[in-house]
PDB file of C-alpha atoms in Angstrom:
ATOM      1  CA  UNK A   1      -9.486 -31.899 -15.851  1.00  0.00           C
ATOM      2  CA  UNK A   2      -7.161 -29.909 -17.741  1.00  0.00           C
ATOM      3  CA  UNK A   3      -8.229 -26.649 -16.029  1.00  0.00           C
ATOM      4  CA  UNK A   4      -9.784 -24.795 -12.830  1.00  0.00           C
ATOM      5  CA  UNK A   5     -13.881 -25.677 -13.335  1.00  0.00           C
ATOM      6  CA  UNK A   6     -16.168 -23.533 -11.625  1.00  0.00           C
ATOM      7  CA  UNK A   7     -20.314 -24.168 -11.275  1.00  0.00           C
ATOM      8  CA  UNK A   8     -22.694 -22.845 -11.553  1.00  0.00           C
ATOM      9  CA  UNK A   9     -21.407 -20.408 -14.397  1.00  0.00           C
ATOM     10  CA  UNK A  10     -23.774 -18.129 -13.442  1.00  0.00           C
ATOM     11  CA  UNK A  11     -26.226 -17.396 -10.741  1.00  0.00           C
ATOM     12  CA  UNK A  12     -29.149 -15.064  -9.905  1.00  0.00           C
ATOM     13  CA  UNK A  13     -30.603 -15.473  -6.379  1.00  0.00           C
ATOM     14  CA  UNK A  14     -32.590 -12.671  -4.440  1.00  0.00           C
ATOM     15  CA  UNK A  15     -31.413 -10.995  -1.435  1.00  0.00           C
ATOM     16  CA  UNK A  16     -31.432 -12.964   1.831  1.00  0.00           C
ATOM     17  CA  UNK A  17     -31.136 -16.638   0.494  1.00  0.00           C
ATOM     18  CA  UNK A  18     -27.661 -18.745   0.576  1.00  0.00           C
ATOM     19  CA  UNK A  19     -26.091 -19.689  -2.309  1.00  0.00           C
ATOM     20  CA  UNK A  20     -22.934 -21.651  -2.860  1.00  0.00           C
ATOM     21  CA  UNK A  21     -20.273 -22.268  -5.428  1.00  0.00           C
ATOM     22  CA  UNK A  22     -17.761 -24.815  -6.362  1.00  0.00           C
ATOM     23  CA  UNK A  23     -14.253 -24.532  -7.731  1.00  0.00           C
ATOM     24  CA  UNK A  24     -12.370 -27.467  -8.896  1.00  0.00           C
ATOM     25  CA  UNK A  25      -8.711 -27.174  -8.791  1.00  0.00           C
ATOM     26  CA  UNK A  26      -6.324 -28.306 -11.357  1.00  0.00           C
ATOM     27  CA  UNK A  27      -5.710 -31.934 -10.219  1.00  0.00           C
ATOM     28  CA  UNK A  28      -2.382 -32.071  -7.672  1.00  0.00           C
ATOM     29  CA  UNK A  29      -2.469 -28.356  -7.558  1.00  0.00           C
ATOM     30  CA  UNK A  30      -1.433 -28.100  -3.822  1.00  0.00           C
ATOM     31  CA  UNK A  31      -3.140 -24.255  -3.465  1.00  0.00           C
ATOM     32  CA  UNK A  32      -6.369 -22.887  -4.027  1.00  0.00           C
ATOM     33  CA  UNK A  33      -7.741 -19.213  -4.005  1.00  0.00           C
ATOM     34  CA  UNK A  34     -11.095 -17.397  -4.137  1.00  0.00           C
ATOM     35  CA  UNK A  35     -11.185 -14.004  -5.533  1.00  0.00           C
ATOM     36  CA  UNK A  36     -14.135 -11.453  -6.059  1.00  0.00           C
ATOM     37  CA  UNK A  37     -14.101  -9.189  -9.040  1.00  0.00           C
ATOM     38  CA  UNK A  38     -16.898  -6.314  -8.893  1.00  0.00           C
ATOM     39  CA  UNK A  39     -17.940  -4.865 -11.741  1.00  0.00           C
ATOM     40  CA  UNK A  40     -15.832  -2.083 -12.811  1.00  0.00           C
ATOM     41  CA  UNK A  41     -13.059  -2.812 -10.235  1.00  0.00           C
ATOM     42  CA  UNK A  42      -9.656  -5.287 -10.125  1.00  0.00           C
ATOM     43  CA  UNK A  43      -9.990  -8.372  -8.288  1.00  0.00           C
ATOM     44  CA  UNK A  44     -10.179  -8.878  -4.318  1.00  0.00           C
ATOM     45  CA  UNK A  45      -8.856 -11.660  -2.397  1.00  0.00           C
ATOM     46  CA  UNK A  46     -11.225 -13.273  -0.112  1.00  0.00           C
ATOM     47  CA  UNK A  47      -9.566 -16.668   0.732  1.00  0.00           C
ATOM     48  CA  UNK A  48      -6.166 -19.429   0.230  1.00  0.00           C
ATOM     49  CA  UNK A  49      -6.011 -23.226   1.075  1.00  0.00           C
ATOM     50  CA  UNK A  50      -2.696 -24.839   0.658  1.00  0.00           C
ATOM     51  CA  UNK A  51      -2.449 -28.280   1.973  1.00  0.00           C
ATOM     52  CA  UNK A  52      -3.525 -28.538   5.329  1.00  0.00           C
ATOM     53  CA  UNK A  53      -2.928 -25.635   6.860  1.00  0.00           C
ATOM     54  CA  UNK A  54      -4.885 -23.311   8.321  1.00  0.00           C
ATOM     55  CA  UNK A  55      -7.097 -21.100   5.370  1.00  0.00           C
ATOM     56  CA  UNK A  56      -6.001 -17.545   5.168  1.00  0.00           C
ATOM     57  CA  UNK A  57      -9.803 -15.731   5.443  1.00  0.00           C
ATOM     58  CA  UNK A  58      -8.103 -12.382   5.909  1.00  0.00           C
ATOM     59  CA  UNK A  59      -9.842 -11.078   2.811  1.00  0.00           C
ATOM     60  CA  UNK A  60     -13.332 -12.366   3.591  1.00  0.00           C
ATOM     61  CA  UNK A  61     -15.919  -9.588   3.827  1.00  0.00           C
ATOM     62  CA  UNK A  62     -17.785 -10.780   6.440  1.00  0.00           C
ATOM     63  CA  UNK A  63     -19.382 -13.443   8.630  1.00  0.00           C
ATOM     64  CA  UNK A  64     -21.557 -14.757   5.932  1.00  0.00           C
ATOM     65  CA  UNK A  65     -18.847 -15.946   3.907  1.00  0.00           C
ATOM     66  CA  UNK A  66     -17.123 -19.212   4.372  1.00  0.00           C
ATOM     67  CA  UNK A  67     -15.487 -21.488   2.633  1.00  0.00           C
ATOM     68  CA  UNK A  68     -13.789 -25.133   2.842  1.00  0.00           C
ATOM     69  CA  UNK A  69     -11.423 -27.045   0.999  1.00  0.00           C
ATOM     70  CA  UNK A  70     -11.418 -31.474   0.868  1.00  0.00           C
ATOM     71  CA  UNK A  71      -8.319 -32.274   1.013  1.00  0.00           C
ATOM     72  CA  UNK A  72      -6.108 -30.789  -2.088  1.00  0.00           C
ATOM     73  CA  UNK A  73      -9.475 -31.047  -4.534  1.00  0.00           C
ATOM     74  CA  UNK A  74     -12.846 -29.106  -4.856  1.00  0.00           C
ATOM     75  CA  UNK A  75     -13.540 -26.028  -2.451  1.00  0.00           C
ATOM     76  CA  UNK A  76     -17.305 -24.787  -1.950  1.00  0.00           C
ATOM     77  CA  UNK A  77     -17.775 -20.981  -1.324  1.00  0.00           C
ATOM     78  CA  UNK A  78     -20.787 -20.083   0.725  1.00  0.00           C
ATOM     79  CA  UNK A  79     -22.791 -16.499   1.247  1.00  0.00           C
ATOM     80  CA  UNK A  80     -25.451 -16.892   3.230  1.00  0.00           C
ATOM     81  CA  UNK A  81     -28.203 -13.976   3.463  1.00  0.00           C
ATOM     82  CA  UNK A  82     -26.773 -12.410   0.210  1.00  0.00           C
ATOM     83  CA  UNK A  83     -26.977  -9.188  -0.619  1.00  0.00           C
ATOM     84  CA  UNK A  84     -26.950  -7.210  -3.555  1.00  0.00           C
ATOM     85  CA  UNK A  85     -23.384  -5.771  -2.757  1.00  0.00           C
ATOM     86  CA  UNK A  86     -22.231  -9.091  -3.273  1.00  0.00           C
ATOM     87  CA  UNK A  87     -23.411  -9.059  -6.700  1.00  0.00           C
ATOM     88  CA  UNK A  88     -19.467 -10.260  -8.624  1.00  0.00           C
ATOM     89  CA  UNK A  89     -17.932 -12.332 -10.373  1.00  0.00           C
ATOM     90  CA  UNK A  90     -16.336 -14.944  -8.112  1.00  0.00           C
ATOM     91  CA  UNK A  91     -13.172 -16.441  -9.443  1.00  0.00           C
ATOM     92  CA  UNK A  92     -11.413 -19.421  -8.268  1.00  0.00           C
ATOM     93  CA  UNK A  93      -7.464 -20.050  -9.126  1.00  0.00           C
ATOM     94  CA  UNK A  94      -5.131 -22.953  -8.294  1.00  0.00           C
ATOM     95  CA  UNK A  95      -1.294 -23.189  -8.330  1.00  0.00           C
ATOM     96  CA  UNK A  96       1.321 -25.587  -7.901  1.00  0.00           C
ATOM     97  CA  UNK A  97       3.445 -24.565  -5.127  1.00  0.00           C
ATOM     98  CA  UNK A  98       7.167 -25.862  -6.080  1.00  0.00           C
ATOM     99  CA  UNK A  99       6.755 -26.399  -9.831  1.00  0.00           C
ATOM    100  CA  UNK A 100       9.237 -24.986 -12.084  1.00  0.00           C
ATOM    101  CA  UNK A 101       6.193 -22.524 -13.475  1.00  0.00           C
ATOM    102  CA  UNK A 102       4.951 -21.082 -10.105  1.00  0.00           C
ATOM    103  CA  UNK A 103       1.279 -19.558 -11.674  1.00  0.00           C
ATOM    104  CA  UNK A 104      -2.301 -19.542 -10.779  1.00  0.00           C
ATOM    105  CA  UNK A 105      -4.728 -20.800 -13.009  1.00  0.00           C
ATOM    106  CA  UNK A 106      -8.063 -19.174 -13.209  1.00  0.00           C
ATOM    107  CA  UNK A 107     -11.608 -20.300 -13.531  1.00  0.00           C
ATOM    108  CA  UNK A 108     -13.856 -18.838 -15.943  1.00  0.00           C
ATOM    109  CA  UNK A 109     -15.703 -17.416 -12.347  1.00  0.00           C
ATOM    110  CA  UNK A 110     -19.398 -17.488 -11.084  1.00  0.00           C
ATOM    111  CA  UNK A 111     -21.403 -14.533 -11.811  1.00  0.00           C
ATOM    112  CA  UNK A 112     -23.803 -14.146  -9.055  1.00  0.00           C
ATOM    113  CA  UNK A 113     -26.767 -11.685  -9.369  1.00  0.00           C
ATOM    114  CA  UNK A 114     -28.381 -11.141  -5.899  1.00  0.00           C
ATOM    115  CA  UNK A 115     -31.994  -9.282  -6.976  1.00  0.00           C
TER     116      UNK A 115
ATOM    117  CA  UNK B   1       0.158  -3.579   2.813  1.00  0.00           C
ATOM    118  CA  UNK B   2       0.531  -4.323  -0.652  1.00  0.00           C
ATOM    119  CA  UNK B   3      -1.312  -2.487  -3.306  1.00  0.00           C
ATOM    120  CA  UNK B   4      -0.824  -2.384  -7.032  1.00  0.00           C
ATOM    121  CA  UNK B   5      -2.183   1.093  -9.398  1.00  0.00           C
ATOM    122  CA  UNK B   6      -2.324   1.091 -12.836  1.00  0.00           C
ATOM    123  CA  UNK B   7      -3.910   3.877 -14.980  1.00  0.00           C
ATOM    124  CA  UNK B   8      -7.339   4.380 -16.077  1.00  0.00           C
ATOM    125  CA  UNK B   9      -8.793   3.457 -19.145  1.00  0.00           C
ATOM    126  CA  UNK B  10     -10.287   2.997 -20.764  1.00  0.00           C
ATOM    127  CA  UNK B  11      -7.721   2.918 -23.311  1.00  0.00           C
ATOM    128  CA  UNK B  12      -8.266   3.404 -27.397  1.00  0.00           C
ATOM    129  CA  UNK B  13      -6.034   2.914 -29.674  1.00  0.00           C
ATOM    130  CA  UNK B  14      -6.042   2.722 -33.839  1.00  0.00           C
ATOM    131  CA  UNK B  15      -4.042  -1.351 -35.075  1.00  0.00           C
ATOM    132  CA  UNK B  16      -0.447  -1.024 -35.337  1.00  0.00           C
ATOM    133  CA  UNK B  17       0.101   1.867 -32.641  1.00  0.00           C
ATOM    134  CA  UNK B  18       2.190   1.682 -29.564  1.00  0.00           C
ATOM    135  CA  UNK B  19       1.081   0.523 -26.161  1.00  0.00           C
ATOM    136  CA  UNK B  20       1.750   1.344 -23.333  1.00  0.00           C
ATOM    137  CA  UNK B  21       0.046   0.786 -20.059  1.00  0.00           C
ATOM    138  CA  UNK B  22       1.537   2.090 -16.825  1.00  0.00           C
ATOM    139  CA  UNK B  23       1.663   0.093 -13.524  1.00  0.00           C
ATOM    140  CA  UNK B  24       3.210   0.630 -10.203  1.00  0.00           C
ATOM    141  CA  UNK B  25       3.504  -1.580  -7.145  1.00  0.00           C
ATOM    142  CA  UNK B  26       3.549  -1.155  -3.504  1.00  0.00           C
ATOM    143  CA  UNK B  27       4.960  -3.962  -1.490  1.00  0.00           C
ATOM    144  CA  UNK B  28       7.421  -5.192   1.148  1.00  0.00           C
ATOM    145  CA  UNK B  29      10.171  -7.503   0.415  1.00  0.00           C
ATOM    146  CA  UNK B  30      10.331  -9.110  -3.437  1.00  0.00           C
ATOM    147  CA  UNK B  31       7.559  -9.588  -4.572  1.00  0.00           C
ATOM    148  CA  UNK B  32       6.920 -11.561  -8.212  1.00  0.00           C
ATOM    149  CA  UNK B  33       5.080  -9.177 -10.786  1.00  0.00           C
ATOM    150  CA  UNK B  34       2.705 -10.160 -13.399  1.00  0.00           C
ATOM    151  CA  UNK B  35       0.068  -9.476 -16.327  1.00  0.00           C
ATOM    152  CA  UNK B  36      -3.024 -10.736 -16.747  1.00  0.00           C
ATOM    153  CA  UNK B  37      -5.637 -10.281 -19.206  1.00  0.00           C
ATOM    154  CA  UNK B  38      -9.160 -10.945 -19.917  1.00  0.00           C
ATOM    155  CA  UNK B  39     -10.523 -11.671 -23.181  1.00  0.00           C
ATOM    156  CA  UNK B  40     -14.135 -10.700 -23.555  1.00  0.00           C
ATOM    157  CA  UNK B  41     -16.301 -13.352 -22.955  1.00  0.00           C
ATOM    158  CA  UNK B  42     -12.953 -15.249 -21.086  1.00  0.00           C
ATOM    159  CA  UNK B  43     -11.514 -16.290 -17.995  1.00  0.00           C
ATOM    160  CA  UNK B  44      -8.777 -14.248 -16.613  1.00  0.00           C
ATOM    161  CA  UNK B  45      -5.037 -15.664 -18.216  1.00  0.00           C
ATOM    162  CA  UNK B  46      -1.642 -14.844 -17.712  1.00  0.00           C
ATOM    163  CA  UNK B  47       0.119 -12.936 -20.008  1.00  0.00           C
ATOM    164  CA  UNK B  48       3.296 -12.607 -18.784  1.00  0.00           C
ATOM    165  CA  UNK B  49       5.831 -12.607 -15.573  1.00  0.00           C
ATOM    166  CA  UNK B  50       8.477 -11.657 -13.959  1.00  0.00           C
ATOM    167  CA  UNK B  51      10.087 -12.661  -9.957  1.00  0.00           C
ATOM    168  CA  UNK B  52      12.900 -10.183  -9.617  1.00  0.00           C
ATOM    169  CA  UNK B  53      14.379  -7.038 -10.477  1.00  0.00           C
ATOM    170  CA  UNK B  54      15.329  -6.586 -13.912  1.00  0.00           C
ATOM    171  CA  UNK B  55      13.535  -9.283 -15.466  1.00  0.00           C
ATOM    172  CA  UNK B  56      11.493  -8.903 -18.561  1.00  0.00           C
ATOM    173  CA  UNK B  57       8.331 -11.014 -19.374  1.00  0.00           C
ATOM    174  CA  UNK B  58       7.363 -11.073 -22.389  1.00  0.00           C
ATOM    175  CA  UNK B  59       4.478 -12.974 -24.503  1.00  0.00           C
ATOM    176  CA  UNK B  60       2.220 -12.336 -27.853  1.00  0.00           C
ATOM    177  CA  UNK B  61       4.944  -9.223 -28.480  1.00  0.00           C
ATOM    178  CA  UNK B  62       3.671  -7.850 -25.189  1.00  0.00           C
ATOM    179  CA  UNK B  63       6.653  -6.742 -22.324  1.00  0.00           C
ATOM    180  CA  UNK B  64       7.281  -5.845 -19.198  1.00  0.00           C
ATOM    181  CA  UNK B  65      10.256  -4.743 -17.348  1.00  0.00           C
ATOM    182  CA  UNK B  66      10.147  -5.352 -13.575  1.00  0.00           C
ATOM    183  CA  UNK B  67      12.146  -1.924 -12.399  1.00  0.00           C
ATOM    184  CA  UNK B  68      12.564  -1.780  -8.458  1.00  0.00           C
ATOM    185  CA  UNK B  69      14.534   1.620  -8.603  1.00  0.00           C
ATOM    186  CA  UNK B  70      10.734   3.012  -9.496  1.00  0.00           C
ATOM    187  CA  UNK B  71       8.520   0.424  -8.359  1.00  0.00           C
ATOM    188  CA  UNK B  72       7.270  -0.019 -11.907  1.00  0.00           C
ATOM    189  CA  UNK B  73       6.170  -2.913 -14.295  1.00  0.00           C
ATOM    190  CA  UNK B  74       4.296  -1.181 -17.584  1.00  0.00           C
ATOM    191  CA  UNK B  75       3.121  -3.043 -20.228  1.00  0.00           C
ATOM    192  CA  UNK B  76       4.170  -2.420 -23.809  1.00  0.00           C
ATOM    193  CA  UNK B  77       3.649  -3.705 -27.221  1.00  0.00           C
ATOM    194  CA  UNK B  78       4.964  -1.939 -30.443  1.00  0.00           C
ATOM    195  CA  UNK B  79       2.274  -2.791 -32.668  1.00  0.00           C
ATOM    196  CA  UNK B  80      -1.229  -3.727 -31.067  1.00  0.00           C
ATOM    197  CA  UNK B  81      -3.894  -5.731 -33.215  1.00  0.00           C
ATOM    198  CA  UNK B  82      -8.023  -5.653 -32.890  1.00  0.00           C
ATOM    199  CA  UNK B  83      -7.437  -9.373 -31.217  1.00  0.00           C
ATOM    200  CA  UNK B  84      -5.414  -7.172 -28.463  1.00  0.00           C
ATOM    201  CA  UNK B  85      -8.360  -5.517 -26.948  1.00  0.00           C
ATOM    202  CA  UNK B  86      -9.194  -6.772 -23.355  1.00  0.00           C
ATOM    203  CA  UNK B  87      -9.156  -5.806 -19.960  1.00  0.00           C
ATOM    204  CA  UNK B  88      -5.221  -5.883 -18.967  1.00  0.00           C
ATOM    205  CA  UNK B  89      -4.960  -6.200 -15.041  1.00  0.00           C
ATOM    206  CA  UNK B  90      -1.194  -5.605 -13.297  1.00  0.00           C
ATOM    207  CA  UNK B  91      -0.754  -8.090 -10.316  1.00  0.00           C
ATOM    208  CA  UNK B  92       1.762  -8.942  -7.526  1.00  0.00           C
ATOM    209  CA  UNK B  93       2.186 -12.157  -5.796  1.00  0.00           C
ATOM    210  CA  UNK B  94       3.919 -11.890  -1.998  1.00  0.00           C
ATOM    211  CA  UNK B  95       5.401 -15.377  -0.365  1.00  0.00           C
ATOM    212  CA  UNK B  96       1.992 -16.592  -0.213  1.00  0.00           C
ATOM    213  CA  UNK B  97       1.249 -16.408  -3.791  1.00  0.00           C
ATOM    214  CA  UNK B  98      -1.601 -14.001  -2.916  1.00  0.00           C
ATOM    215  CA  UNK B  99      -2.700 -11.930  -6.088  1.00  0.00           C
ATOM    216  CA  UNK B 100      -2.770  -8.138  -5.383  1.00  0.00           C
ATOM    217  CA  UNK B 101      -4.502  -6.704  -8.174  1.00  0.00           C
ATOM    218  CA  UNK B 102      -4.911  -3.454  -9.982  1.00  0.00           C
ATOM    219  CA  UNK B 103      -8.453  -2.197 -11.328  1.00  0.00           C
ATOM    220  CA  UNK B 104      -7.741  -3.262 -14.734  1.00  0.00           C
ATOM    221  CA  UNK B 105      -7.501  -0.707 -18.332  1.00  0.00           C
ATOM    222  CA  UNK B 106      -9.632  -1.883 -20.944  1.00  0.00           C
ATOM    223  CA  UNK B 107      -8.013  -1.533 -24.443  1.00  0.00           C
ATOM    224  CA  UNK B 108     -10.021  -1.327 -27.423  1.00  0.00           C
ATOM    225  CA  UNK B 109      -7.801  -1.447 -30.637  1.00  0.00           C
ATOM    226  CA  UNK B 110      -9.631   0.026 -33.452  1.00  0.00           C
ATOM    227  CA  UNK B 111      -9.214  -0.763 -37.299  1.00  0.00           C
TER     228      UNK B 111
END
């Protein structure tokens, strides 16, 4: 497509139950990120794939977040036992590492609602 | 670590005055400095850039100046317009491309 897609656009779940979101990348973009944005507060970096290295999860909150990446395409984000602190908007961004414009593309982000 | 502060808003301002919002950066090594702003109802874009000392980014009459001397990349624009208002975040990238981010100043521009 011609931009970062994210699904569902928005979620409400209640506290203890899994939920997980999608990102697709920018087609041949060779990085991906996940990012958390609170309400109120700047963004936070929870996790980067680029190619096939190993994921950076330094920014992950905690053990109930995970997240993989196919390959160079679509990367799932999963919370499991939400809570409502993890009530956010969850935005995914892409890049091209290399190109002559070196810049991350944002999704519109998943708000999640955790009741 | 890295860290990025930029001041608190939010920020109101009457169409055709002068903005200015004030960011500074923490960081080791180089890193590349941008602008990004959210449109209500919008995704998060990139306004503008800039990956060393000196440069100037500038888009939609909106500037920035990366200064190393003060660790400083503000935002200006001589003359702001209603369209303007958003939430403006200031952002570094380190040799991972890793976004740090600031909180964000929401401008409202008022007629």
């Amino acid at each position: 497509g011609a931009g970062v897609s994210q699904s569902p656009s928005n979620k409400v779940t209640e506290k203890g139950k899994d939920v997980e979101l999608r990102c697709d990348p920018i087609s041949g973009h060779t990085a991906l990120y996940w990012y958390r944005q609170r309400l109120g507060q700047g963004l936070e970096f929870l996790i980067y794939f680029q190619g096939n290295s190993a994921p950076d999860k330094s920014g992950l909150p905690s053990d109930r977040f995970s997240a993989e990446r196919t390959g160079e395409s679509v990367s799932t984000l999963t919370i499991q036992r939400t809570q409502q602190e993890d009530s956010a908007v969850y935005l995914c961004a892409s890049i091209l590492i290399g190109a002559v414009k070196e810049t991350q593309y944002f999704g519109p982000g998943t708000r999640l609602l955790v009741l | 670590g890295n860290s990025v502060t930029q001041m608190e808003g939010p920020v109101t301002l009457s169409e055709e005055a002068f903005l200015t919002i004030n960011c500074t950066y923490t960081a080791t090594g180089y890193p590349s400095l941008f602008w990004y702003v959210q449109y209500p109802g919008e995704g998060l874009q990139l306004l503008l850039k800039a990956t060393k000392a000196d440069d100037k980014g500038s888009n939609k009459g909106f500037e920035a100046t990366y200064r190393k001397e003060t660790t400083s990349f503000h935002l200006e624009k001589g003359s702001v317009q209603v369209s303007d208002s958003a939430v403006y975040f200031c952002a570094l990238s380190d040799t991972s491309y890793q976004l740090t981010f600031g909180k964000g100043t929401k401008l409202s521009v008022i007629p």
